[in-house]
Amino acid sequence: MKRIAILGSTGSIGRSTLQIVEAYPQRFGVVSLAAGKNVDVVFEQAQRWKPALVSVRDEQQAQALRVKLSAAGLGHIEVAHGPEGNVRVATHANADFVVSAIVGVAGLEATFEAVRAGKTVGLANKESLVVAGELITAEAKRQRKPLLPIDSEHNAVHQCMRGGRLEEVERIWLTASGGPFLNTPLSEFSKITVEQALNHPTWKMGQRITVDSATLMNKGFEVIEACRLFGLPPSQVKVIVHPQSTIHSMVEFRDGSLLAQLSVTDMRLPILYALTYPDRIESDLRFPVEELRRLDFCAPDMERFPCLRLAYEAAEAGGSKTIALNAADEVAVAAFLEGRISFQEIPRVIAAVVRETAGQHPESIRNVLLVDTEAREAACDKIKTLSRSQSSSPRSARVS
Amino acid sequence: MKRIAILGSTGSIGRSTLQIVEAYPQRFGVVSLAAGKNVDVVFEQAQRWKPALVSVRDEQQAQALRVKLSAAGLGHIEVAHGPEGNVRVATHANADFVVSAIVGVAGLEATFEAVRAGKTVGLANKESLVVAGELITAEAKRQRKPLLPIDSEHNAVHQCMRGGRLEEVERIWLTASGGPFLNTPLSEFSKITVEQALNHPTWKMGQRITVDSATLMNKGFEVIEACRLFGLPPSQVKVIVHPQSTIHSMVEFRDGSLLAQLSVTDMRLPILYALTYPDRIESDLRFPVEELRRLDFCAPDMERFPCLRLAYEAAEAGGSKTIALNAADEVAVAAFLEGRISFQEIPRVIAAVVRETAGQHPESIRNVLLVDTEAREAACDKIKTLSRSQSSSPRSARVS
C-alpha cells in the first residue's frame, strides 16, 4: 500500500487524487492532508480517509476543525496549521508519496521539504518548478528520487521519455491549445476584454491560469518547467499549437522518431500515472480511439503572444529572472482582471519587471521568496505608472 | 562495430540498409550479402563493402559473379547460391545482426536459421511472421534475442511499447493509409480495374503489396505480424485508418494513455532503429514538426474490405490458416493482375482456400512450406473454377 500526503487536498488536483484513492482502496492510503480555509470539506475528507495529520490555513480554522473532529470521535487526528503545518504534512514519517498541489508560492516550501525528506513527489504546483526549479530538481537528484509531473503536458513528456535516454532527446514539443485568441488578428488585441480572456475554449480553470492560457504565458511557464524537470536548455523545448489537446505533448529523439502521448483530458490520468509509476494500472479513463477523427496543429505566433517569448528569455537566464516572470505575471494578470491595465499591457509590465530584476541564482527557498516579493512590488509600481498615464490619456482599448 | 548480414541486399530494404552502413562507417560493417539474380548490383555491393560471403540465386549467377570478382582482385570473397547460400549468409559466424529482407517465403528458412543461430534479427520479411511467426518467435524466445521489426508500423509499436510492460498493454493500434479505395463506394468495387488498384496514394511499392494495400489485406497481415511479434491476441490488435501515415502506429496502455510514434515515411528510420536498438543515434531523417498541420483518422470499413476480416479470422485460428491466407492471397492477387479474376473475387478466393485448409500448427519450416504449397494449389483450382464460370457468364465487372 502506498501512503499518500496531499498538499492542497480540497483543490481540484487534491480531490482528483482522493477519487483515485477511493477507486483503488487496496493500493493507496491517506497519511496527511493540507488544505486552506475550507474546514467543512477538509473535515469530510478527514472523516472519510482518517489521516494521521491534517493542516489548515490558520489557528482559528485549526481550532474549528479540532472541535468537529472531536465531536465525530476523531479527536486522535492531529490538526496543524499554516506554512509549518504544510511542511509537517509534506514530511510526515509515514508518507511514501507527496502530491504537491497547493497553488502559488504558498506550496513552495512544503514541496521543497518533501523532496528534502526523501519523499517521492508528484508535482502539480507550477511555481515549484518555475520559481525554484533549480533548487528542487537539484535536491531530488541528491535524494535519488523522481519528481513526477502531475500536469498533462509534462506527464506526457515523462511517458514519451521512456522511449529513449535523456541524451537521445533532440527536442520536447509541448502542445498548446492556443487559448481563446488563437485566431484573433493582432490588430484586435488592443480591444480584448476580461470576459473574452476568461472564455477559454477547452478548459475550465481558475482566473489567473485562464488569462495565462490566453496570453500563452502558461505555456511559457511550462517551457521553464520542462527545462527544469528534464534538464534541457530552452532551445530544446518547443511549443506547437494543437487546439484539440488530444496529443498532450511529444518527444523528438535524435534518430528522427517522435513519440506522442494521447489521452482524455482528465487530470486523474497524470495523477494515477505518477502514483503508480513505474507501473501502469487499469483505469476507466479510456480514450475513444475509434472516434478519433482529426487533429490540427500550427506554429505559435510570438508576435501576437509576446509572453511566450518573455518566458523563453527568462528560461535562458534562469534564477531570479524566472521568479520575476512569475511574480510580475501574477500581479499584471490581477491588474488586468481589475480593469487597471489592458490585455496588451500584461507582457509590457512583465518585460519591464524581468528586465529590472538583477540576474542571480538564489540558493535557498527564503531567497527565492525575497526575489518574488521584490518583483511583485516592482510590478505594482509599474502598473501604477501605467494607470496614471492611462487616466491622463485614455487609450483606444478602453474607449471602444 | 556491428557486423551485418543482409538477406535481400539488392532490394529496397537491402539498399537502404547499405545507405545506413555508408553513413555510419565507424559503427557498421558488412559481413555477408544474399541477393537474387541481379549479379551486376551485387557485384557493385561486394566491391564497395568487401563482405566475406555473397550468395546469389543459382549456380550460373554464382559463377558469373566469381568471374567478375576475380577480375576485380576480389577472388577471396566467397560466393554461394540458392537457399543454402541464403542460410550461410544468415548464419555467418562473424555476423552480429541479420537484416531479413528477402521477399516471400524464399526468405523464411534463412530467417529462421538466423534466429536459431542466436543472431539478432531485424525483420522486414513479412512472410516470416505471417506464415511462420509462431515458430520464429518461439525460437527467438529460446535464444533470448530480440526480433526487431523493420517496417514502419511494427517498428512504431516497438518504440511505443517502451512506455510500459507488455502486460500493461490494452491494445495496439496499427495505422492504415486506407489505400486508393478508402472513399470508393461499395457499389463501385465491382468495377475496380488493375490500373486503379496499382495507384496507391502514398507509397510506391511492388505490385502485390500495392494490391494488398488496396484490399487492406496488407494491414491484415500486419495484424497477424503484430500478434506474433508482441504476443497479443487479435482482439488486442486494432486498425485505424490514417491517410497521412504520419503516426505509424500507437500503443494503448491499460491506464488509458496512448503512445504514438511519428516520423517521416522513410524505411531507413526503422532500419536504423533496429540496427542501433536499444540506443538511438543521430540521423538526418528529421520530421518537420513545425510544418505539421492536420492528421485525419477514421475506422476501417470491414464490409468494403473483407480481406481485413479474413485476416482477423485467420489470426484467431493461427497456424495453417494464416499460411493459407498468405498463399491464397499471393495467388489471387496474381490472378487479378492477369485479369483472370475481379478485385472483389480476391477475398472470395482467399476465404474459400482458408476455409478448406485443415487447422493445424506446423512444427517445422518444412511443414509450413508444405501447407503453403497445398494452399497455392487450392487457390489455383478455385481461380480456374471462377474463370470457367466467368467465361460462360461474363460478370458486369468485366463487361462495364
mmCIF file of C-alpha atoms in Angstrom, chain B residues 129-130 134 220-228 232-238 302 307-323 325 354 359-361:
data_model
loop_
_atom_site.group_PDB
_atom_site.id
_atom_site.type_symbol
_atom_site.label_atom_id
_atom_site.label_comp_id
_atom_site.label_asym_id
_atom_site.label_seq_id
_atom_site.Cartn_x
_atom_site.Cartn_y
_atom_site.Cartn_z
ATOM 1 C CA LEU B 129 5.827 -13.744 -39.179
ATOM 2 C CA VAL B 130 2.603 -14.246 -41.138
ATOM 3 C CA GLU B 134 4.805 -18.977 -34.069
ATOM 4 C CA GLY B 220 -4.470 -7.797 -42.124
ATOM 5 C CA PHE B 221 -1.027 -9.383 -42.483
ATOM 6 C CA GLU B 222 0.313 -6.688 -40.192
ATOM 7 C CA VAL B 223 -2.323 -7.564 -37.582
ATOM 8 C CA ILE B 224 -1.045 -11.153 -37.683
ATOM 9 C CA GLU B 225 2.568 -9.994 -37.514
ATOM 10 C CA ALA B 226 1.773 -7.792 -34.512
ATOM 11 C CA CYS B 227 0.086 -10.686 -32.701
ATOM 12 C CA ARG B 228 3.164 -12.842 -33.177
ATOM 13 C CA LEU B 232 -1.041 -10.477 -28.121
ATOM 14 C CA PRO B 233 -4.351 -11.993 -29.291
ATOM 15 C CA PRO B 234 -6.001 -10.461 -32.406
ATOM 16 C CA SER B 235 -8.653 -8.878 -30.172
ATOM 17 C CA GLN B 236 -5.930 -6.609 -28.791
ATOM 18 C CA VAL B 237 -4.618 -5.519 -32.196
ATOM 19 C CA LYS B 238 -6.769 -2.886 -33.867
ATOM 20 C CA MET B 302 -14.872 -4.283 -42.850
ATOM 21 C CA CYS B 307 -9.726 -9.150 -46.539
ATOM 22 C CA LEU B 308 -9.125 -7.439 -43.209
ATOM 23 C CA ARG B 309 -11.864 -9.511 -41.608
ATOM 24 C CA LEU B 310 -10.431 -12.699 -43.174
ATOM 25 C CA ALA B 311 -7.042 -11.866 -41.715
ATOM 26 C CA TYR B 312 -8.529 -11.421 -38.228
ATOM 27 C CA GLU B 313 -10.269 -14.796 -38.534
ATOM 28 C CA ALA B 314 -7.064 -16.488 -39.680
ATOM 29 C CA ALA B 315 -5.144 -14.775 -36.885
ATOM 30 C CA GLU B 316 -7.600 -16.205 -34.338
ATOM 31 C CA ALA B 317 -7.080 -19.720 -35.700
ATOM 32 C CA GLY B 318 -3.337 -19.309 -36.262
ATOM 33 C CA GLY B 319 -1.037 -21.972 -37.753
ATOM 34 C CA SER B 320 -2.076 -23.368 -41.143
ATOM 35 C CA LYS B 321 -4.907 -20.833 -41.551
ATOM 36 C CA THR B 322 -2.518 -17.887 -41.722
ATOM 37 C CA ILE B 323 -0.244 -19.836 -44.083
ATOM 38 C CA LEU B 325 -4.279 -16.805 -46.062
ATOM 39 C CA VAL B 354 -8.610 -20.699 -45.846
ATOM 40 C CA GLY B 359 -6.490 -26.277 -38.970
ATOM 41 C CA GLN B 360 -3.086 -27.375 -37.650
ATOM 42 C CA HIS B 361 0.105 -25.922 -36.222
#
